CSV table of C-alpha atoms in Angstrom, one decimal:
chain,number,residue,atom,x,y,z
O,1,MET,CA,0.2,-0.1,0.1
O,2,LEU,CA,1.4,2.9,-0.9
O,3,LEU,CA,1.2,6.5,1.2
O,4,LEU,CA,0.7,9.3,0.1
O,5,PRO,CA,1.6,12.4,2.3
O,6,LEU,CA,-1.1,14.9,3.3
O,7,LYS,CA,-1.6,17.9,2.0
O,8,LEU,CA,-2.2,20.4,4.0
O,9,LEU,CA,-5.1,22.6,3.3
O,10,PRO,CA,-5.5,26.4,2.6
O,11,TRP,CA,-7.5,27.2,6.0
O,12,ARG,CA,-5.8,24.5,8.5
O,13,ARG,CA,-3.3,26.4,10.1
O,14,ARG,CA,-0.2,24.9,11.7
O,15,ALA,CA,-1.1,24.1,16.1
O,16,ASN,CA,2.3,26.4,16.8
O,17,ALA,CA,0.9,29.6,14.3
O,18,ALA,CA,-2.4,29.8,15.8
O,19,ALA,CA,-1.0,29.8,19.1
O,20,ALA,CA,1.2,32.4,18.2
O,21,ALA,CA,-1.7,34.6,17.0
O,22,GLY,CA,-3.3,33.8,20.5
O,23,GLN,CA,-0.5,35.1,21.9
O,24,ALA,CA,0.4,37.9,19.9
O,25,LEU,CA,-4.1,38.7,19.8
O,26,LEU,CA,-3.7,38.9,23.7
O,27,HIS,CA,-0.4,41.6,24.5
O,28,GLN,CA,-2.4,44.4,22.0
O,29,ARG,CA,-5.9,43.7,23.9
O,30,ALA,CA,-4.0,44.0,26.9
O,31,PRO,CA,-0.8,45.7,26.6
O,32,TYR,CA,0.2,45.7,30.0
O,33,LEU,CA,0.1,41.7,31.0
O,34,SER,CA,3.5,40.3,31.1
O,35,GLU,CA,4.3,36.5,30.1
O,36,SER,CA,4.1,35.0,33.7
O,37,ASP,CA,1.0,37.1,34.2
O,38,ASP,CA,-0.5,35.6,31.6
O,39,ASP,CA,-3.8,33.2,33.9
O,40,PRO,CA,-6.1,32.9,30.7
O,41,PRO,CA,-8.9,32.4,33.7
O,42,PHE,CA,-8.6,36.4,35.2
O,43,THR,CA,-8.9,39.7,33.5
O,44,ARG,CA,-6.6,41.8,35.5
O,45,ILE,CA,-8.4,46.1,36.1
O,46,ALA,CA,-6.1,48.6,34.4
O,47,ASP,CA,-5.8,50.7,37.6
O,48,ARG,CA,-7.2,53.9,37.4
O,49,GLN,CA,-6.7,57.1,39.9
O,50,PRO,CA,-9.4,57.9,42.3
O,51,ARG,CA,-11.4,60.3,41.2
O,52,ALA,CA,-11.5,64.0,43.1
O,53,ALA,CA,-13.4,64.9,45.7
O,54,SER,CA,-15.7,67.5,44.5
O,55,LYS,CA,-15.2,71.0,46.0
O,56,LYS,CA,-19.2,71.7,46.8
O,57,LYS,CA,-18.9,68.3,48.9
O,58,GLU,CA,-15.9,68.7,51.0
O,59,GLU,CA,-17.8,71.9,51.6
O,60,GLU,CA,-20.8,70.5,53.2
O,61,ARG,CA,-18.9,68.2,55.1
O,62,GLU,CA,-16.8,70.6,57.0
O,63,ALA,CA,-20.8,72.8,57.1
O,64,GLN,CA,-22.0,69.1,58.8
O,65,GLY,CA,-18.5,69.1,61.6
O,66,GLY,CA,-17.8,65.1,59.5
O,67,GLY,CA,-22.5,64.1,59.8
O,68,ILE,CA,-21.3,63.6,63.2
O,69,ARG,CA,-21.9,67.4,64.9
O,70,PRO,CA,-24.5,69.2,63.6
O,71,PRO,CA,-23.4,73.3,63.1
O,72,GLU,CA,-24.7,74.3,66.4
O,73,PRO,CA,-26.2,72.3,69.5
O,74,ALA,CA,-29.5,72.0,69.7
O,75,ARG,CA,-31.8,73.4,72.4
O,76,SER,CA,-35.7,73.0,73.0
O,77,ASP,CA,-37.6,74.9,74.6
O,78,LEU,CA,-39.3,72.3,77.6
O,79,PRO,CA,-39.1,73.0,80.8
O,80,PHE,CA,-38.2,69.5,82.0
O,81,ASP,CA,-34.7,68.4,82.4
O,82,PHE,CA,-33.8,65.7,80.0
O,83,ARG,CA,-33.7,61.8,81.1
O,84,TYR,CA,-34.0,58.4,80.0
O,85,SER,CA,-36.7,57.4,81.7
O,86,TYR,CA,-39.3,59.7,83.4
O,87,SER,CA,-41.6,57.7,85.2
O,88,GLU,CA,-38.8,54.5,86.3
O,89,THR,CA,-35.9,57.2,88.0
O,90,ASP,CA,-37.1,59.7,91.3
O,91,PRO,CA,-34.8,63.2,90.9
O,92,ALA,CA,-34.9,62.2,94.8
O,93,TRP,CA,-32.0,59.3,94.3
O,94,ARG,CA,-28.9,60.6,94.8
O,95,PRO,CA,-26.1,57.3,93.1
O,96,ILE,CA,-23.1,57.0,94.9
O,97,GLY,CA,-21.4,56.3,90.8
O,98,PHE,CA,-20.9,55.4,87.3
O,99,ARG,CA,-21.0,53.3,85.5
O,100,GLU,CA,-19.4,55.3,82.2
O,101,PRO,CA,-17.4,58.4,82.8
O,102,THR,CA,-20.4,62.0,82.5
O,103,ARG,CA,-19.0,63.5,79.7
O,104,PHE,CA,-20.8,61.3,77.3
O,105,SER,CA,-23.6,62.2,77.3
O,106,PRO,CA,-27.0,60.4,75.4
O,107,PHE,CA,-27.6,62.9,72.6
O,108,GLY,CA,-24.4,62.5,70.9
O,109,PRO,CA,-20.8,65.7,71.4
O,110,GLY,CA,-21.7,69.2,71.0
O,111,ARG,CA,-25.5,67.6,69.3
O,112,LEU,CA,-27.6,69.7,72.6
O,113,ASP,CA,-27.6,72.8,74.9
O,114,ARG,CA,-28.0,71.1,78.3
O,115,PRO,CA,-25.0,69.9,80.2
O,116,TRP,CA,-24.8,66.0,80.6
O,117,ASP,CA,-24.2,65.0,84.9
O,118,GLY,CA,-24.6,61.8,84.0
O,119,VAL,CA,-27.8,60.9,85.2
O,120,SER,CA,-29.8,64.6,83.1
O,121,ALA,CA,-30.2,67.2,81.3
O,122,ALA,CA,-31.0,70.2,83.8
O,123,ALA,CA,-33.0,72.6,81.9
O,124,GLY,CA,-32.4,76.2,81.9
O,125,ARG,CA,-34.7,79.3,83.9
O,126,VAL,CA,-38.3,78.7,82.5
O,127,GLY,CA,-41.2,80.7,83.1
O,128,ARG,CA,-45.7,79.8,82.9
O,129,GLU,CA,-45.0,80.6,79.1
O,130,GLY,CA,-45.8,76.5,79.1
O,131,ALA,CA,-48.5,75.6,81.0
O,132,ALA,CA,-50.3,78.5,79.3
O,133,SER,CA,-49.1,77.5,76.3
O,134,ARG,CA,-50.3,73.8,77.2
O,135,GLU,CA,-54.2,75.0,78.1
O,136,GLU,CA,-54.2,77.5,74.7
O,137,VAL,CA,-53.6,74.2,72.9
O,138,LEU,CA,-56.7,72.1,74.6
O,139,GLY,CA,-59.2,73.8,74.1
O,140,GLU,CA,-62.0,73.8,74.8
O,141,PRO,CA,-62.9,70.3,76.7
O,142,LEU,CA,-64.4,67.3,74.7
O,143,SER,CA,-67.9,66.9,74.8
O,144,GLU,CA,-68.6,63.3,76.2
O,145,GLU,CA,-70.3,62.1,72.7
O,146,GLU,CA,-66.5,63.3,71.3
O,147,VAL,CA,-64.9,61.8,73.7
O,148,ALA,CA,-67.4,58.9,73.0
O,149,GLN,CA,-65.9,58.7,69.8
O,150,LEU,CA,-62.5,58.6,69.9
O,151,VAL,CA,-62.6,55.6,73.3
O,152,GLU,CA,-64.0,53.3,70.0
O,153,ARG,CA,-62.0,54.8,67.4
O,154,TYR,CA,-58.7,53.5,69.4
O,155,ARG,CA,-60.1,51.5,72.2
O,156,HIS,CA,-59.4,48.4,70.4
O,157,SER,CA,-56.4,46.1,69.7
O,158,ASP,CA,-56.1,47.0,66.8
O,159,CYS,CA,-55.7,50.5,66.7
O,160,SER,CA,-52.9,50.9,64.0
O,161,ARG,CA,-51.7,54.3,66.0
O,162,GLN,CA,-50.5,52.3,69.2
O,163,ILE,CA,-46.9,52.6,71.4
O,164,ASN,CA,-45.4,49.7,73.4
O,165,LEU,CA,-44.4,51.2,76.9
O,166,GLY,CA,-42.1,48.5,78.1
O,167,LYS,CA,-40.0,48.5,81.4
O,168,GLY,CA,-38.0,51.6,81.0
O,169,GLY,CA,-41.8,53.3,81.2
O,170,VAL,CA,-42.5,56.9,80.1
O,171,THR,CA,-38.6,57.3,78.0
O,172,HIS,CA,-36.8,60.4,76.1
O,173,ASN,CA,-37.9,59.0,73.4
O,174,MET,CA,-41.1,57.8,73.3
O,175,LEU,CA,-42.0,61.3,73.3
O,176,ASP,CA,-41.0,62.1,70.2
O,177,ASP,CA,-43.1,59.1,68.6
O,178,ILE,CA,-46.3,60.5,70.8
O,179,HIS,CA,-45.7,63.9,68.8
O,180,ASN,CA,-45.1,61.8,65.3
O,181,HIS,CA,-48.0,59.7,65.5
O,182,TRP,CA,-49.9,63.4,66.4
O,183,LYS,CA,-49.0,64.5,62.5
O,184,ARG,CA,-52.3,62.5,61.3
O,185,ALA,CA,-54.1,60.9,64.2
O,186,GLU,CA,-55.8,62.4,66.3
O,187,ALA,CA,-55.1,60.9,69.6
O,188,VAL,CA,-52.8,57.2,69.9
O,189,ARG,CA,-53.2,53.8,72.2
O,190,ILE,CA,-50.6,53.0,75.0
O,191,LYS,CA,-50.4,49.7,75.3
O,192,CYS,CA,-48.0,49.7,79.2
O,193,LEU,CA,-46.3,46.0,80.3
O,194,GLY,CA,-43.6,45.2,82.6
O,195,VAL,CA,-42.6,46.3,86.2
O,196,PRO,CA,-44.5,49.8,85.9
O,197,THR,CA,-47.9,48.8,85.5
O,198,LEU,CA,-46.8,48.8,89.1
O,199,ASP,CA,-48.0,51.9,89.8
O,200,MET,CA,-50.5,53.4,86.8
O,201,ASP,CA,-51.0,56.5,88.4
O,202,ASN,CA,-47.0,58.3,87.9
O,203,ILE,CA,-47.6,56.7,84.2
O,204,CYS,CA,-50.9,58.6,83.7
O,205,PHE,CA,-49.0,62.0,84.9
O,206,HIS,CA,-46.3,62.5,83.7
O,207,LEU,CA,-47.4,61.2,79.7
O,208,GLU,CA,-49.8,64.4,80.3
O,209,ASP,CA,-47.0,66.6,82.0
O,210,LYS,CA,-44.3,65.4,80.0
O,211,THR,CA,-46.2,66.0,76.5
O,212,GLY,CA,-49.1,68.5,76.7
O,213,GLY,CA,-52.0,66.5,75.9
O,214,LYS,CA,-54.6,64.6,78.3
O,215,ILE,CA,-55.7,61.2,78.2
O,216,ILE,CA,-59.9,60.3,77.6
O,217,TYR,CA,-59.4,56.5,78.8
O,218,HIS,CA,-57.8,55.1,80.9
O,219,ASN,CA,-59.2,50.4,81.7
O,220,ILE,CA,-56.7,48.7,83.1
O,221,ASN,CA,-53.1,49.2,81.7
O,222,ILE,CA,-54.4,50.6,77.5
O,223,ILE,CA,-53.5,55.0,77.8
O,224,ILE,CA,-55.6,56.7,75.4
O,225,LEU,CA,-53.9,59.9,74.7
O,226,TYR,CA,-55.1,63.1,72.9
O,227,ARG,CA,-53.2,66.2,71.6
O,228,GLY,CA,-55.5,69.1,72.1
O,229,ARG,CA,-58.4,70.7,69.7
O,230,ASN,CA,-55.4,73.0,69.0
O,231,TYR,CA,-52.9,71.3,68.3
O,232,ASP,CA,-50.7,72.1,65.7
O,233,PRO,CA,-47.5,69.4,63.8
O,234,LYS,CA,-45.7,72.8,62.5
O,235,GLN,CA,-45.7,73.9,66.4
O,236,ARG,CA,-44.8,70.7,68.2
O,237,PRO,CA,-41.9,71.5,70.4
O,238,GLN,CA,-37.8,70.1,70.2
O,239,ILE,CA,-36.9,67.5,71.3
O,240,PRO,CA,-33.7,66.4,70.4
O,241,LEU,CA,-33.4,62.3,70.4
O,242,MET,CA,-30.8,60.2,72.8
O,243,LEU,CA,-28.5,58.7,70.2
O,244,TRP,CA,-28.1,55.1,73.1
O,245,LYS,CA,-29.3,54.6,75.5
O,246,PRO,CA,-27.1,55.0,78.6
O,247,LEU,CA,-25.5,53.0,81.4
O,248,ALA,CA,-27.3,52.8,84.4
O,249,PRO,CA,-25.5,55.1,88.0
O,250,ILE,CA,-25.1,52.8,91.1
O,251,TYR,CA,-26.8,53.5,93.7
O,252,PRO,CA,-26.4,52.5,97.2
O,253,ARG,CA,-27.8,48.2,98.1
O,254,LEU,CA,-30.7,48.1,98.1
O,255,VAL,CA,-31.5,45.3,100.8
O,256,GLN,CA,-28.8,45.5,104.0
O,257,ASN,CA,-27.1,42.2,105.9
O,258,VAL,CA,-29.2,42.9,108.9
O,259,VAL,CA,-32.3,45.8,108.8
O,260,ASP,CA,-33.1,48.7,110.5
O,261,GLY,CA,-34.6,48.0,114.2
O,262,LEU,CA,-33.9,44.3,113.9
O,263,THR,CA,-31.3,42.3,115.4
O,264,PHE,CA,-28.8,39.2,113.1
O,265,GLU,CA,-31.0,36.4,114.1
O,266,LYS,CA,-34.2,37.9,114.0
O,267,THR,CA,-33.4,39.8,110.3
O,268,LYS,CA,-32.4,35.8,110.0
O,269,GLU,CA,-35.5,34.5,111.4
O,270,LEU,CA,-37.3,36.4,109.1
O,271,ARG,CA,-35.5,34.9,106.2
O,272,ASN,CA,-36.9,31.8,106.9
O,273,VAL,CA,-40.2,32.6,107.1
O,274,GLY,CA,-40.1,33.9,103.9
O,275,LEU,CA,-38.6,31.3,101.8
O,276,ASN,CA,-40.6,28.6,103.2
O,277,SER,CA,-44.2,30.0,102.7
O,278,PRO,CA,-46.0,29.6,99.9
O,279,PRO,CA,-46.3,32.5,97.5
O,280,LEU,CA,-48.7,35.0,97.6
O,281,MET,CA,-48.9,36.5,93.7
O,282,LYS,CA,-46.4,34.3,90.9
O,283,LEU,CA,-45.9,37.2,88.1
O,284,THR,CA,-44.7,36.2,85.0
O,285,ARG,CA,-42.5,38.4,82.8
O,286,ASN,CA,-43.8,42.2,81.1
O,287,GLY,CA,-47.8,40.5,83.0
O,288,VAL,CA,-49.5,43.3,84.1
O,289,TYR,CA,-49.0,44.0,87.8
O,290,VAL,CA,-51.8,46.8,88.8
O,291,ASN,CA,-53.0,45.1,91.6
O,292,VAL,CA,-49.8,44.1,93.4
O,293,VAL,CA,-49.2,46.8,95.6
O,294,GLU,CA,-53.4,46.3,97.3
O,295,ARG,CA,-53.2,42.4,97.5
O,296,VAL,CA,-49.7,42.9,99.2
O,297,ARG,CA,-51.8,45.2,101.3
O,298,GLU,CA,-54.1,43.0,102.0
O,299,ALA,CA,-51.5,40.4,103.1
O,300,PHE,CA,-50.0,42.5,105.4
O,301,LYS,CA,-53.4,42.7,107.8
O,302,ALA,CA,-53.5,38.9,108.2
O,303,VAL,CA,-49.5,38.1,107.8
O,304,GLU,CA,-46.0,39.5,108.9
O,305,VAL,CA,-43.6,38.1,106.1
O,306,VAL,CA,-45.0,38.3,102.3
O,307,ARG,CA,-42.8,36.2,99.3
O,308,LEU,CA,-43.6,37.6,95.5
O,309,ASP,CA,-42.3,34.0,93.0
O,310,CYS,CA,-40.5,35.7,90.8
O,311,SER,CA,-39.2,33.4,88.1
O,312,HIS,CA,-38.1,33.9,84.1
O,313,VAL,CA,-38.7,37.7,85.1
O,314,GLY,CA,-35.7,38.3,85.7
O,315,SER,CA,-32.7,39.5,88.5
O,316,SER,CA,-33.3,43.1,87.5
O,317,ASP,CA,-36.8,43.2,86.6
O,318,CYS,CA,-37.5,42.0,90.2
O,319,LYS,CA,-35.0,44.4,92.1
O,320,LYS,CA,-36.9,46.9,90.4
O,321,ILE,CA,-40.3,45.5,91.3
O,322,GLY,CA,-39.1,45.8,95.2
O,323,VAL,CA,-38.1,49.6,94.9
O,324,LYS,CA,-41.7,50.1,93.0
O,325,ILE,CA,-43.2,47.9,96.1
O,326,ARG,CA,-40.8,49.2,98.9
O,327,ASP,CA,-42.4,52.4,98.1
O,328,LEU,CA,-45.4,51.9,96.9
O,329,VAL,CA,-46.9,49.8,99.9
O,330,PRO,CA,-44.9,50.9,102.1
O,331,CYS,CA,-42.5,47.4,104.0
O,332,VAL,CA,-39.5,46.7,103.8
O,333,PRO,CA,-37.8,43.8,101.9
O,334,ILE,CA,-35.9,42.4,103.5
O,335,LEU,CA,-34.5,38.9,100.8
O,336,PHE,CA,-34.0,38.8,96.6
O,337,LYS,CA,-33.0,35.4,96.1
O,338,GLY,CA,-33.4,32.7,93.3
O,339,GLU,CA,-36.0,35.0,91.6
O,340,GLN,CA,-38.0,35.2,94.1
O,341,ILE,CA,-38.5,38.4,96.8
O,342,ILE,CA,-38.8,38.6,100.4
O,343,LEU,CA,-41.1,40.9,102.1
O,344,TRP,CA,-41.8,42.4,105.6
O,345,ARG,CA,-44.2,44.9,106.3
O,346,GLY,CA,-42.4,46.7,109.4
O,347,LYS,CA,-42.6,47.5,113.1
O,348,VAL,CA,-47.0,48.4,112.6
O,349,ASN,CA,-47.0,49.1,117.4
O,350,GLY,CA,-43.5,50.0,117.4
O,351,GLU,CA,-42.0,53.3,117.1
O,352,ASN,CA,-39.7,52.6,114.2
O,353,SER,CA,-43.0,51.4,112.2
O,354,VAL,CA,-43.0,51.6,108.9
């Protein structure tokens, strides 16, 4: 059999020639690539100089203090001291220390014209203009028919104008939320849960005092706050917002090793009696505690020591409950152990009576 040499067709190139042509084309498209950097699965992006920021944007950022500090601090004419919580803190309580430097204001650096002392931002001297303006905003009292219409509109659980009030109580930023709802609604529904429900009268007082509104409905833990006839959203008070929650100050110890007026043996005996007695009530987390104070008062008519079961409530809320009950009943907390609160009614017939 005679083997004839294969004739190379004009359209068929040699392998070496095709590779050389592809290499030349690659270097022609990307001349900055070297042979050592040639990696077909990836493409090299040419280095570009970053665009210079426009002068107008630089001037705006400098005017705003880099986007963090405003050109001048905010000013508010509200006649009360700014606190994180108005209903859960008492100005008479004096802290013995702080968990963070007092120079760190929760309103942000240079954002408020009031100095922060670690607990509150004190207000300046304000006349009686605030009280007069509140009466003008409320206008004439609502009639019974108008109150009934507003209550029927806002008292239901599916109301879109609702604010939830938790263990923080009436907080500072909540005031701004209420005024935001008042832009488009005559009233706002407030649902209260947790520790603040022990003293609903205190919550009602601070809501009316700090917002300037009027409570037209109060049932157990539900409150409807009315804005007033002459309320104008464009003339609402300026409320600077807190950017973060400040750390709680350090207060004196709530329970002493030995109760005042008792010996160590008597204090230990009362604690053991309380731990071994059946609980008066079992409190749940974020529950409604509107009847706790009254039940403790009734129990103290028959027994000397009362135990409250606060399982799953949390140690922090447990102590807050004890402090409120101490001031409202009044009584003496003698032990917090295992989320159990032991309360002593005090010496009712002695000289050092509670």
